[in-house]
Amino acid sequence: MARLSHEQVKLRSFKNLDEARKTFKEKDGKPYDSRATRSFFTDEIKKRMDGKCPFDWQLDLGEALYLGLDSVMIARTGAGKTLPFALPALLGGTVLVLSPLNMLQDDHVESFEKLGLRALAINGDTWSEDVRKKILKDEVDIILTSPEMCFLHEGFRDLFTSSNFAKKLAAIIIDECHLIVSWGDKFRPTYSQLATLRSLVPVGIPVLATSATLSPAALDSTATTLEIDLKHAFYVNLGNDRPNITYRVNTMSSQRDYDALRQYFTGPYTKLEDIERTVVFVDKRIVSQIICKRVRTFLPALLRGAVAYYHSVRRSRAKRRIMRQFRSGKRRILIATEAAGMGADIPDIARVIQFGVPNSLSTWLQRAGRAGRCQTLQASAILLAERSMFEKQRPKAKKNVPGNPVPPFPPMMIRAKKVDPTLRQWIEATVCRRDVADEYYDNPPRTIVNDYMHSVFSPESLLPTIILNRITSKPRIRTVEDILREVEPRWAFAKKHGEDLLARLRVVDEERNQRLADERRRKAEEKAE
């Protein structure tokens, strides 16, 4: 069955939201007032965020959760996915947020506390009898924890048997829900068991699944695991493109070519602030320590303390200290594993470097998304790929077995390094890499005004005059396909913005034709007189 278009999915989502509005009853039995709820959310957020108004899509999600609608949200890092988590809590409910990393939980706690909400990050180290009593006394608005605490920690799991807790629970949030596919059954099997939460809480408690990197296939798998019926859920897809990040692919000789990083730290550096705030991602803990030592040698002796490493096995106190120093600017370069890939919510990281090809496009874009959280910062994300990724070799010949001889060796070559096919397509793309990601994630179409308003692209970069002249000089160009086929040099933004341009040109043509018609009529009237 063909997948619905973005517009069709959007229409279905809002139809579901409208139906929920009609059938919902307030606790006092009065009919539901959508306008009053959204006004309340808006006023509270403005009051708590120095006059800043929430986006409509944030209000939509908050309202959907209040009405009990299961929901899915796909949005790029830094888009504001966290704010809707808090909205049900503003109405007096308790929100349970399941998050994969302690550091990410701590970041969320800080964000929610700035909103004036009582938030707690609960894990094996922070759990206590006092924490349990606080929750049962309704002294916590938002609980940040992990699937393991829900299923494997006896004390926390017992909360689900409490009528007080059940009565106050307003929503369950599954943050970074793409991990259900990438981690479930293997690395952290509790992620594949999250549907069990439905049996632990009252019927009707809504579940919101959020991610920045959820392909259509991963969405279907995630929805199945969480028992979310997408036909009757509320769905928001803002896409995951980051216009303020420039992506590059460079090569290195091997996975031990640590000196390949030298080119990014050449200076000149005389003070800490001269060093571009950078995260270097690696896939092994030991490599983070090796690279940390090597990068320090690239810097002047007085500035070598600006480099630190971060991985999951470091003590909690050390991890908190390093991240605090990195936020403050005392550390400028962080060599990190996946432990910082979904955390590190720091607005002014100017550059991310991936040392070696990671396991998937989603992993790479999650890590790249640590850069440029501040939308006005033009950041860069560099993937350092091993040369073997691009090389081909003959497969090893099998040995002959008596009675089963090996057929003649076929004249074929295989890749020297196995890489996720979609990531390979992104790396080796001859077109814009954003197009590859857009197709894989089924990102919605974007517009220049809405999506590139803070970018460093000049008007000439977005739409070169030579291309505009060639499009306008060929009347037979009617579609984006015509632009791609007829116009040379190729317009990099044709697929994204071709429809916008053609629509605008049609308006210009109509206005011009109307002016000419008016002019002819005026001249005819003058002649008649």
Short mmCIF file of C-alpha atoms in Angstrom, two decimals:
data_model
loop_
_atom_site.label_atom_id
_atom_site.label_comp_id
_atom_site.label_asym_id
_atom_site.label_seq_id
_atom_site.Cartn_x
_atom_site.Cartn_y
_atom_site.Cartn_z
CA MET A 1 0.00 0.00 0.00
CA ALA A 2 1.38 3.43 -0.95
CA ARG A 3 2.50 5.64 1.92
CA LEU A 4 0.37 8.72 2.50
CA SER A 5 1.75 12.12 1.53
CA HIS A 6 2.81 14.56 4.23
CA GLU A 7 -0.30 16.63 3.63
CA GLN A 8 -2.57 13.58 3.93
CA VAL A 9 -0.90 12.51 7.19
CA LYS A 10 -1.23 16.04 8.53
CA LEU A 11 -4.93 16.19 7.67
CA ARG A 12 -5.51 12.82 9.32
CA SER A 13 -3.67 13.92 12.47
CA PHE A 14 -5.73 17.06 12.88
CA LYS A 15 -8.90 15.12 12.19
CA ASN A 16 -7.92 12.84 15.09
CA LEU A 17 -7.23 15.87 17.28
CA ASP A 18 -10.60 17.43 16.41
CA GLU A 19 -12.41 14.16 17.20
CA ALA A 20 -10.65 13.99 20.57
CA ARG A 21 -11.72 17.57 21.32
CA LYS A 22 -15.35 16.70 20.63
CA THR A 23 -15.45 13.59 22.82
CA PHE A 24 -13.29 14.77 25.75
CA LYS A 25 -14.98 15.79 28.99
CA GLU A 26 -13.37 17.79 31.77
CA LYS A 27 -13.28 16.29 35.27
CA ASP A 28 -16.21 18.50 36.27
CA GLY A 29 -18.25 17.15 33.35
CA LYS A 30 -18.14 20.37 31.35
CA PRO A 31 -17.48 20.29 27.59
CA TYR A 32 -13.86 20.69 26.58
CA ASP A 33 -12.69 24.17 25.55
CA SER A 34 -9.70 23.89 23.22
CA ARG A 35 -9.15 27.63 23.01
CA ALA A 36 -9.02 27.97 26.79
CA THR A 37 -6.50 25.13 27.11
CA ARG A 38 -4.20 26.54 24.44
CA SER A 39 -4.47 30.05 25.91
CA PHE A 40 -3.54 28.64 29.32
CA PHE A 41 -0.50 26.86 27.88
CA THR A 42 0.58 29.99 26.01
CA ASP A 43 0.17 32.32 28.98
CA GLU A 44 2.05 29.96 31.31
CA ILE A 45 4.96 29.52 28.89
CA LYS A 46 5.20 33.26 28.25
CA LYS A 47 5.23 33.85 31.99
CA ARG A 48 7.92 31.22 32.59
CA MET A 49 10.08 31.93 29.52
CA ASP A 50 10.40 35.72 29.61
CA GLY A 51 7.62 36.38 27.12
CA LYS A 52 8.56 33.69 24.61
CA CYS A 53 5.55 32.12 22.90
CA PRO A 54 5.33 28.39 22.17
CA PHE A 55 5.03 27.25 18.56
CA ASP A 56 1.66 26.04 17.33
CA TRP A 57 2.98 22.49 16.89
CA GLN A 58 4.12 22.48 20.53
CA LEU A 59 0.63 23.51 21.62
CA ASP A 60 -0.85 20.85 19.33
CA LEU A 61 1.23 18.13 20.99
CA GLY A 62 0.54 19.38 24.50
CA GLU A 63 -3.18 19.46 23.79
CA ALA A 64 -3.10 15.99 22.17
CA LEU A 65 -1.45 14.53 25.27
CA TYR A 66 -3.95 16.26 27.56
CA LEU A 67 -6.77 14.73 25.50
CA GLY A 68 -5.22 11.27 25.77
CA LEU A 69 -4.02 10.89 22.17
CA ASP A 70 -0.96 8.74 21.51
CA SER A 71 1.48 10.89 19.55
CA VAL A 72 4.68 10.80 17.51
CA MET A 73 7.03 13.74 17.05
CA ILE A 74 9.93 13.85 14.60
CA ALA A 75 11.99 17.03 14.72
CA ARG A 76 15.60 18.04 14.35
CA THR A 77 17.81 18.55 17.37
CA GLY A 78 17.31 22.01 18.81
CA ALA A 79 13.78 22.39 17.39
CA GLY A 80 12.09 22.47 20.80
CA LYS A 81 10.93 18.87 21.25
CA THR A 82 11.25 19.05 25.03
CA LEU A 83 8.69 21.80 25.70
CA PRO A 84 5.59 19.67 24.87
CA PHE A 85 6.76 17.19 27.54
CA ALA A 86 6.06 19.84 30.15
CA LEU A 87 2.62 21.03 29.05
CA PRO A 88 0.52 18.26 30.71
CA ALA A 89 2.42 18.98 33.94
CA LEU A 90 1.27 22.61 33.82
CA LEU A 91 -2.28 21.28 34.19
CA GLY A 92 -1.40 19.36 37.33
CA GLY A 93 -0.45 15.96 35.95
CA THR A 94 2.73 13.95 36.45
CA VAL A 95 4.76 13.23 33.32
CA LEU A 96 7.04 10.19 33.06
CA VAL A 97 9.93 10.70 30.61
CA LEU A 98 12.03 7.68 29.62
CA SER A 99 15.44 8.81 28.46
CA PRO A 100 18.48 6.66 27.57
CA LEU A 101 21.33 8.51 29.30
CA ASN A 102 21.78 9.99 32.76
CA MET A 103 23.41 13.07 31.24
CA LEU A 104 20.39 13.63 29.00
CA GLN A 105 18.08 13.25 31.99
CA ASP A 106 20.11 15.82 33.93
CA ASP A 107 19.86 18.24 30.98
CA HIS A 108 16.09 17.84 30.90
CA VAL A 109 15.82 18.39 34.65
CA GLU A 110 17.67 21.67 34.26
CA SER A 111 15.35 22.74 31.42
CA PHE A 112 12.19 21.87 33.32
CA GLU A 113 13.38 23.60 36.49
CA LYS A 114 13.87 26.78 34.46
CA LEU A 115 10.15 26.50 33.67
CA GLY A 116 9.41 26.39 37.38
CA LEU A 117 8.53 22.69 37.35
CA ARG A 118 9.65 20.13 39.91
CA ALA A 119 11.70 17.58 37.98
CA LEU A 120 13.79 14.64 39.19
CA ALA A 121 16.28 12.41 37.38
CA ILE A 122 15.90 8.98 38.92
CA ASN A 123 18.42 6.17 38.45
CA GLY A 124 20.11 3.55 40.59
CA ASP A 125 22.37 6.20 42.15
CA THR A 126 19.66 8.74 42.97
CA TRP A 127 16.80 6.44 44.04
CA SER A 128 15.93 6.55 47.74
CA GLU A 129 12.98 6.18 50.08
CA ASP A 130 12.76 9.98 50.23
CA VAL A 131 12.42 10.11 46.44
CA ARG A 132 9.62 7.54 46.55
CA LYS A 133 7.76 9.56 49.21
CA LYS A 134 8.15 12.77 47.19
CA ILE A 135 6.57 11.15 44.16
CA LEU A 136 3.67 9.67 46.12
CA LYS A 137 3.05 13.00 47.86
CA ASP A 138 2.71 14.68 44.45
CA GLU A 139 5.88 16.72 44.96
CA VAL A 140 7.33 15.87 41.54
CA ASP A 141 5.89 17.16 38.26
CA ILE A 142 8.21 15.40 35.81
CA ILE A 143 10.11 12.15 36.37
CA LEU A 144 13.15 11.46 34.18
CA THR A 145 14.26 7.84 34.23
CA SER A 146 15.15 4.84 32.05
CA PRO A 147 13.31 1.71 30.86
CA GLU A 148 15.58 -0.35 33.13
CA MET A 149 14.30 1.49 36.21
CA CYS A 150 10.70 0.82 35.17
CA PHE A 151 11.19 -2.90 34.61
CA LEU A 152 14.19 -4.00 36.67
CA HIS A 153 14.28 -1.74 39.75
CA GLU A 154 11.88 -3.19 42.31
CA GLY A 155 11.43 0.03 44.27
CA PHE A 156 10.62 2.17 41.25
CA ARG A 157 8.44 -0.50 39.64
CA ASP A 158 6.30 -0.62 42.80
CA LEU A 159 5.23 2.97 42.08
CA PHE A 160 3.00 1.66 39.31
CA THR A 161 0.93 -0.23 41.89
CA SER A 162 0.18 2.98 43.82
CA SER A 163 -3.25 4.49 43.24
CA ASN A 164 -1.85 7.96 44.05
CA PHE A 165 0.77 7.67 41.31
CA ALA A 166 -1.69 6.18 38.82
CA LYS A 167 -4.22 8.94 39.49
CA LYS A 168 -1.70 11.72 38.77
CA LEU A 169 0.09 10.16 35.79
CA ALA A 170 -0.77 12.26 32.71
CA ALA A 171 1.57 11.02 29.97
CA ILE A 172 4.53 8.78 29.17
CA ILE A 173 7.25 10.17 26.91
CA ILE A 174 9.68 7.88 25.09
CA ASP A 175 12.57 10.18 24.21
CA GLU A 176 15.06 9.14 21.49
CA CYS A 177 12.59 6.44 20.45
CA HIS A 178 14.71 5.36 17.47
CA LEU A 179 16.71 3.38 20.04
CA ILE A 180 13.85 0.88 20.18
CA VAL A 181 15.04 -0.29 16.76
CA SER A 182 18.80 0.21 17.15
CA TRP A 183 19.15 -1.01 20.77
CA GLY A 184 16.17 -3.29 21.42
CA ASP A 185 16.85 -7.04 21.83
CA LYS A 186 20.62 -6.52 21.84
CA PHE A 187 22.37 -3.70 23.65
CA ARG A 188 19.48 -2.71 25.95
CA PRO A 189 16.68 -5.26 25.56
CA THR A 190 14.30 -3.33 27.84
CA TYR A 191 13.74 -0.97 24.89
CA SER A 192 12.00 -3.77 23.01
CA GLN A 193 9.71 -4.36 26.02
CA LEU A 194 8.33 -0.84 26.35
CA ALA A 195 4.82 -1.88 25.35
CA THR A 196 4.68 -3.63 28.75
CA LEU A 197 4.33 -0.17 30.30
CA ARG A 198 0.76 -0.10 28.99
CA SER A 199 -0.13 -2.92 31.38
CA LEU A 200 1.40 -1.08 34.35
CA VAL A 201 -0.55 2.17 34.01
CA PRO A 202 -4.26 3.04 33.74
CA VAL A 203 -5.97 2.61 30.38
CA GLY A 204 -5.91 5.80 28.34
CA ILE A 205 -2.56 7.21 29.48
CA PRO A 206 -1.10 8.60 26.24
CA VAL A 207 2.37 7.75 24.96
CA LEU A 208 4.47 10.25 23.02
CA ALA A 209 7.41 8.88 20.99
CA THR A 210 10.03 11.45 19.93
CA SER A 211 13.17 11.36 17.81
CA ALA A 212 15.22 13.39 15.36
CA THR A 213 16.17 10.36 13.26
CA LEU A 214 13.24 8.09 12.55
CA SER A 215 12.92 6.66 9.05
CA PRO A 216 9.50 5.42 7.84
CA ALA A 217 10.54 1.80 8.44
CA ALA A 218 11.82 2.63 11.93
CA LEU A 219 8.61 4.58 12.63
CA ASP A 220 6.47 1.57 11.77
CA SER A 221 8.59 -0.73 13.94
CA THR A 222 8.60 1.74 16.85
CA ALA A 223 4.83 2.26 16.66
CA THR A 224 4.30 -1.51 16.70
CA THR A 225 6.54 -1.94 19.75
CA LEU A 226 4.79 0.88 21.63
CA GLU A 227 1.33 -0.21 20.46
CA ILE A 228 0.67 3.18 18.89
CA ASP A 229 -1.97 3.04 16.15
CA LEU A 230 -0.66 5.64 13.71
CA LYS A 231 -4.07 5.90 12.01
CA HIS A 232 -5.59 7.25 15.22
CA ALA A 233 -2.58 9.06 16.72
CA PHE A 234 -1.40 12.66 16.48
CA TYR A 235 1.70 12.91 14.30
CA VAL A 236 4.11 15.82 13.90
CA ASN A 237 6.98 15.60 11.41
CA LEU A 238 9.10 18.74 11.16
CA GLY A 239 11.94 16.91 9.43
CA ASN A 240 15.50 16.61 10.70
CA ASP A 241 17.44 18.81 8.30
CA ARG A 242 19.77 21.34 9.96
CA PRO A 243 20.25 24.24 7.52
CA ASN A 244 22.88 25.84 9.75
CA ILE A 245 25.19 22.80 9.64
CA THR A 246 27.62 22.33 6.75
CA TYR A 247 28.41 18.65 6.18
CA ARG A 248 31.77 17.44 4.87
CA VAL A 249 33.40 14.07 4.26
CA ASN A 250 37.20 13.82 4.48
CA THR A 251 39.37 10.72 4.31
CA MET A 252 42.07 9.26 6.51
CA SER A 253 44.45 6.40 5.77
CA SER A 254 43.14 4.00 8.44
CA GLN A 255 41.18 3.77 11.69
CA ARG A 256 44.45 4.45 13.53
CA ASP A 257 45.37 7.55 11.58
CA TYR A 258 45.07 9.83 14.60
CA ASP A 259 47.24 12.49 12.97
CA ALA A 260 44.44 13.03 10.43
CA LEU A 261 42.89 15.21 13.14
CA ARG A 262 45.83 17.61 13.19
CA GLN A 263 44.47 19.65 10.27
CA TYR A 264 41.50 20.75 12.40
CA PHE A 265 43.59 22.09 15.28
CA THR A 266 46.30 24.17 13.64
CA GLY A 267 45.56 27.48 15.36
CA PRO A 268 47.14 29.88 15.93
CA TYR A 269 45.95 29.59 19.52
CA THR A 270 47.01 32.05 22.20
CA LYS A 271 44.04 31.72 24.58
CA LEU A 272 41.23 29.26 25.30
CA GLU A 273 38.64 31.23 23.35
CA ASP A 274 40.70 30.87 20.16
CA ILE A 275 39.94 27.13 20.11
CA GLU A 276 36.73 26.33 18.26
CA ARG A 277 34.37 24.45 20.57
CA THR A 278 34.53 20.93 19.13
CA VAL A 279 33.28 17.41 19.86
CA VAL A 280 35.21 14.52 18.31
CA PHE A 281 33.10 11.35 18.31
CA VAL A 282 34.68 7.89 18.38
CA ASP A 283 33.21 4.40 18.67
CA LYS A 284 35.53 2.88 21.29
CA ARG A 285 36.34 4.06 24.80
CA ILE A 286 40.06 3.36 24.49
CA VAL A 287 40.20 5.39 21.28
CA SER A 288 38.75 8.41 23.09
CA GLN A 289 41.68 8.33 25.50
CA ILE A 290 44.28 7.82 22.76
CA ILE A 291 42.92 10.70 20.69
CA CYS A 292 42.67 12.94 23.75
CA LYS A 293 46.41 12.52 24.34
CA ARG A 294 47.21 13.02 20.65
CA VAL A 295 45.09 16.17 20.21
CA ARG A 296 46.75 17.71 23.25
CA THR A 297 50.08 17.50 21.42
CA PHE A 298 48.60 19.62 18.61
CA LEU A 299 48.05 22.54 21.00
CA PRO A 300 50.42 24.92 22.78
CA ALA A 301 51.55 23.54 26.15
CA LEU A 302 49.54 26.10 28.13
CA LEU A 303 46.29 25.14 26.38
CA ARG A 304 46.51 21.35 26.47
CA GLY A 305 44.13 21.22 29.42
CA ALA A 306 41.39 22.37 27.04
CA VAL A 307 41.02 18.77 25.81
CA ALA A 308 39.11 16.08 27.75
CA TYR A 309 37.63 12.66 27.03
CA TYR A 310 34.17 11.41 27.95
CA HIS A 311 32.78 7.87 27.90
CA SER A 312 30.28 5.77 29.83
CA VAL A 313 32.79 3.98 32.06
CA ARG A 314 34.12 7.17 33.64
CA ARG A 315 32.82 7.84 37.13
CA SER A 316 29.62 9.85 37.36
CA ARG A 317 31.35 12.65 39.24
CA ALA A 318 34.07 12.91 36.57
CA LYS A 319 31.51 12.95 33.76
CA ARG A 320 29.51 15.71 35.43
CA ARG A 321 32.67 17.74 36.04
CA ILE A 322 33.90 17.40 32.47
CA MET A 323 30.53 18.32 30.97
CA ARG A 324 30.25 21.30 33.33
CA GLN A 325 33.70 22.50 32.26
CA PHE A 326 32.87 21.99 28.60
CA ARG A 327 29.67 24.02 28.97
CA SER A 328 31.49 26.85 30.73
CA GLY A 329 34.28 26.97 28.15
CA LYS A 330 37.08 25.79 30.44
CA ARG A 331 37.32 22.75 28.15
CA ARG A 332 37.07 23.46 24.43
CA ILE A 333 37.55 20.04 22.83
CA LEU A 334 35.66 16.94 23.94
CA ILE A 335 36.62 13.47 22.69
CA ALA A 336 33.49 11.39 23.28
CA THR A 337 31.76 8.11 22.62
CA GLU A 338 28.01 7.61 22.14
CA ALA A 339 27.64 8.58 25.82
CA ALA A 340 27.58 12.20 24.63
CA GLY A 341 25.85 11.53 21.31
CA MET A 342 22.36 12.18 22.63
CA GLY A 343 23.27 14.62 25.37
CA ALA A 344 25.62 17.59 25.28
CA ASP A 345 22.77 20.05 24.81
CA ILE A 346 25.17 22.97 24.46
CA PRO A 347 24.10 25.77 22.09
CA ASP A 348 27.48 26.98 20.81
CA ILE A 349 29.29 23.82 19.71
CA ALA A 350 30.74 25.03 16.42
CA ARG A 351 32.06 21.76 15.07
CA VAL A 352 31.55 18.00 15.30
CA ILE A 353 34.10 15.55 13.91
CA GLN A 354 33.30 11.85 13.54
CA PHE A 355 36.53 9.81 13.65
CA GLY A 356 35.80 6.78 11.48
CA VAL A 357 32.61 5.68 9.75
CA PRO A 358 29.87 4.94 12.35
CA ASN A 359 27.33 2.13 12.17
CA SER A 360 24.46 4.02 10.51
CA LEU A 361 23.29 7.29 9.00
CA SER A 362 21.06 7.86 12.03
CA THR A 363 24.02 7.54 14.41
CA TRP A 364 26.02 10.00 12.34
CA LEU A 365 23.25 12.60 12.08
CA GLN A 366 22.46 12.28 15.80
CA ARG A 367 26.09 13.06 16.58
CA ALA A 368 26.36 15.77 13.94
CA GLY A 369 23.29 17.35 15.51
CA ARG A 370 25.26 18.26 18.62
CA ALA A 371 26.68 21.14 16.56
CA GLY A 372 24.90 24.41 15.96
CA ARG A 373 22.11 24.04 18.52
CA CYS A 374 21.95 27.83 18.42
CA GLN A 375 20.20 28.34 15.07
CA THR A 376 22.14 31.53 14.30
CA LEU A 377 25.50 29.72 14.55
CA GLN A 378 26.80 28.34 11.25
CA ALA A 379 28.40 25.07 12.35
CA SER A 380 30.19 22.23 10.60
CA ALA A 381 30.02 18.44 10.83
CA ILE A 382 32.95 16.49 9.41
CA LEU A 383 32.97 12.74 8.84
CA LEU A 384 36.52 11.34 8.67
CA ALA A 385 36.14 8.15 6.66
CA GLU A 386 38.75 5.40 6.36
CA ARG A 387 40.15 5.09 2.85
CA SER A 388 39.20 1.40 2.85
CA MET A 389 35.55 2.47 2.69
CA PHE A 390 36.07 3.59 -0.90
CA GLU A 391 38.31 0.72 -2.01
CA LYS A 392 37.27 -2.51 -3.69
CA GLN A 393 38.85 -5.95 -3.51
CA ARG A 394 38.20 -9.46 -4.68
CA PRO A 395 36.43 -11.70 -2.15
CA LYS A 396 38.54 -14.43 -0.60
CA ALA A 397 38.40 -17.66 -2.58
CA LYS A 398 36.85 -20.67 -0.89
CA LYS A 399 38.87 -23.87 -0.61
CA ASN A 400 37.94 -26.83 -2.80
CA VAL A 401 36.11 -29.61 -1.00
CA PRO A 402 36.39 -33.17 -2.42
CA GLY A 403 33.28 -33.91 -4.45
CA ASN A 404 32.19 -30.25 -4.34
CA PRO A 405 34.64 -28.21 -6.38
CA VAL A 406 34.49 -24.42 -6.23
CA PRO A 407 33.27 -22.93 -9.52
CA PRO A 408 35.55 -20.54 -11.43
CA PHE A 409 36.12 -17.26 -9.54
CA PRO A 410 33.74 -14.62 -10.89
CA PRO A 411 35.30 -11.38 -12.13
CA MET A 412 33.66 -9.25 -9.45
CA MET A 413 34.88 -6.89 -6.76
CA ILE A 414 33.47 -6.18 -3.32
CA ARG A 415 33.92 -3.26 -0.94
CA ALA A 416 36.92 -3.53 1.35
CA LYS A 417 34.93 -2.15 4.31
CA LYS A 418 31.33 -3.00 5.12
CA VAL A 419 29.23 0.09 5.73
CA ASP A 420 25.51 0.63 6.28
CA PRO A 421 24.10 1.03 2.73
CA THR A 422 22.24 4.27 3.45
CA LEU A 423 25.27 5.81 5.13
CA ARG A 424 27.43 4.76 2.17
CA GLN A 425 24.94 6.38 -0.18
CA TRP A 426 25.11 9.59 1.89
CA ILE A 427 28.92 9.58 1.97
CA GLU A 428 29.38 8.83 -1.74
CA ALA A 429 26.53 11.07 -2.92
CA THR A 430 27.16 12.99 -6.13
CA VAL A 431 24.08 15.13 -5.43
CA CYS A 432 23.37 17.19 -2.32
CA ARG A 433 23.71 14.95 0.74
CA ARG A 434 20.65 16.61 2.23
CA ASP A 435 18.62 15.08 -0.60
CA VAL A 436 19.81 11.60 0.41
CA ALA A 437 18.82 12.19 4.04
CA ASP A 438 15.51 13.78 3.03
CA GLU A 439 14.58 10.73 0.98
CA TYR A 440 15.65 8.21 3.63
CA TYR A 441 13.80 9.95 6.48
CA ASP A 442 10.90 11.12 4.32
CA ASN A 443 11.44 14.68 5.47
CA PRO A 444 8.67 17.13 4.59
CA PRO A 445 9.43 19.79 1.95
CA ARG A 446 11.02 22.98 3.22
CA THR A 447 10.79 26.63 2.20
CA ILE A 448 13.53 29.23 2.05
CA VAL A 449 11.81 31.73 4.33
CA ASN A 450 10.97 29.22 7.06
CA ASP A 451 14.06 27.04 6.98
CA TYR A 452 16.99 29.21 5.88
CA MET A 453 16.16 32.49 7.61
CA HIS A 454 19.21 32.26 9.89
CA SER A 455 21.62 30.62 7.44
CA VAL A 456 24.66 32.29 5.90
CA PHE A 457 23.42 31.58 2.36
CA SER A 458 23.15 34.74 0.31
CA PRO A 459 20.23 35.11 -2.13
CA GLU A 460 22.71 34.44 -4.94
CA SER A 461 23.79 31.18 -3.28
CA LEU A 462 20.22 29.98 -2.87
CA LEU A 463 19.14 30.91 -6.39
CA PRO A 464 21.98 31.99 -8.71
CA THR A 465 20.98 34.64 -11.26
CA ILE A 466 22.19 32.49 -14.16
CA ILE A 467 19.80 29.70 -13.14
CA LEU A 468 16.87 32.08 -12.63
CA ASN A 469 17.47 33.61 -16.06
CA ARG A 470 17.54 30.19 -17.72
CA ILE A 471 14.33 29.09 -16.01
CA THR A 472 12.46 32.27 -16.93
CA SER A 473 13.74 32.17 -20.54
CA LYS A 474 12.21 28.74 -21.20
CA PRO A 475 8.39 28.95 -21.20
CA ARG A 476 8.05 25.17 -21.49
CA ILE A 477 9.42 24.71 -17.97
CA ARG A 478 6.33 23.90 -15.90
CA THR A 479 7.50 21.38 -13.28
CA VAL A 480 10.45 20.60 -11.02
CA GLU A 481 11.28 17.70 -13.36
CA ASP A 482 11.52 20.22 -16.21
CA ILE A 483 13.99 22.28 -14.17
CA LEU A 484 16.14 19.22 -13.46
CA ARG A 485 16.06 18.18 -17.12
CA GLU A 486 16.36 21.52 -18.92
CA VAL A 487 18.54 23.75 -16.76
CA GLU A 488 22.34 23.70 -16.71
CA PRO A 489 24.22 24.20 -14.42
CA ARG A 490 22.09 22.13 -12.05
CA TRP A 491 20.24 24.06 -9.33
CA ALA A 492 21.15 22.45 -5.99
CA PHE A 493 17.85 23.47 -4.37
CA ALA A 494 15.56 22.43 -7.24
CA LYS A 495 13.88 19.53 -5.44
CA LYS A 496 13.39 21.49 -2.23
CA HIS A 497 12.35 24.87 -3.60
CA GLY A 498 11.47 24.35 -7.25
CA GLU A 499 7.71 24.32 -6.58
CA ASP A 500 8.01 27.54 -4.55
CA LEU A 501 9.87 29.24 -7.38
CA LEU A 502 7.49 28.06 -10.11
CA ALA A 503 4.48 29.15 -8.06
CA ARG A 504 6.02 32.59 -7.59
CA LEU A 505 6.85 32.87 -11.28
CA ARG A 506 3.25 31.99 -12.16
CA VAL A 507 2.08 34.85 -9.94
CA VAL A 508 4.58 37.21 -11.60
CA ASP A 509 3.39 36.10 -15.05
CA GLU A 510 -0.25 36.61 -14.11
CA GLU A 511 0.48 40.09 -12.72
CA ARG A 512 2.43 40.98 -15.86
CA ASN A 513 -0.34 39.69 -18.14
CA GLN A 514 -2.89 41.65 -16.13
CA ARG A 515 -0.81 44.84 -16.44
CA LEU A 516 -0.49 44.34 -20.21
CA ALA A 517 -4.22 43.71 -20.53
CA ASP A 518 -4.99 46.83 -18.50
CA GLU A 519 -2.59 48.84 -20.65
CA ARG A 520 -4.19 47.59 -23.88
CA ARG A 521 -7.65 48.39 -22.54
CA ARG A 522 -6.55 51.88 -21.50
CA LYS A 523 -5.10 52.58 -24.93
CA ALA A 524 -8.22 51.26 -26.61
CA GLU A 525 -10.40 53.53 -24.47
CA GLU A 526 -8.20 56.55 -25.24
CA LYS A 527 -8.37 55.78 -28.95
CA ALA A 528 -12.15 55.44 -28.79
CA GLU A 529 -12.43 58.87 -27.21
#
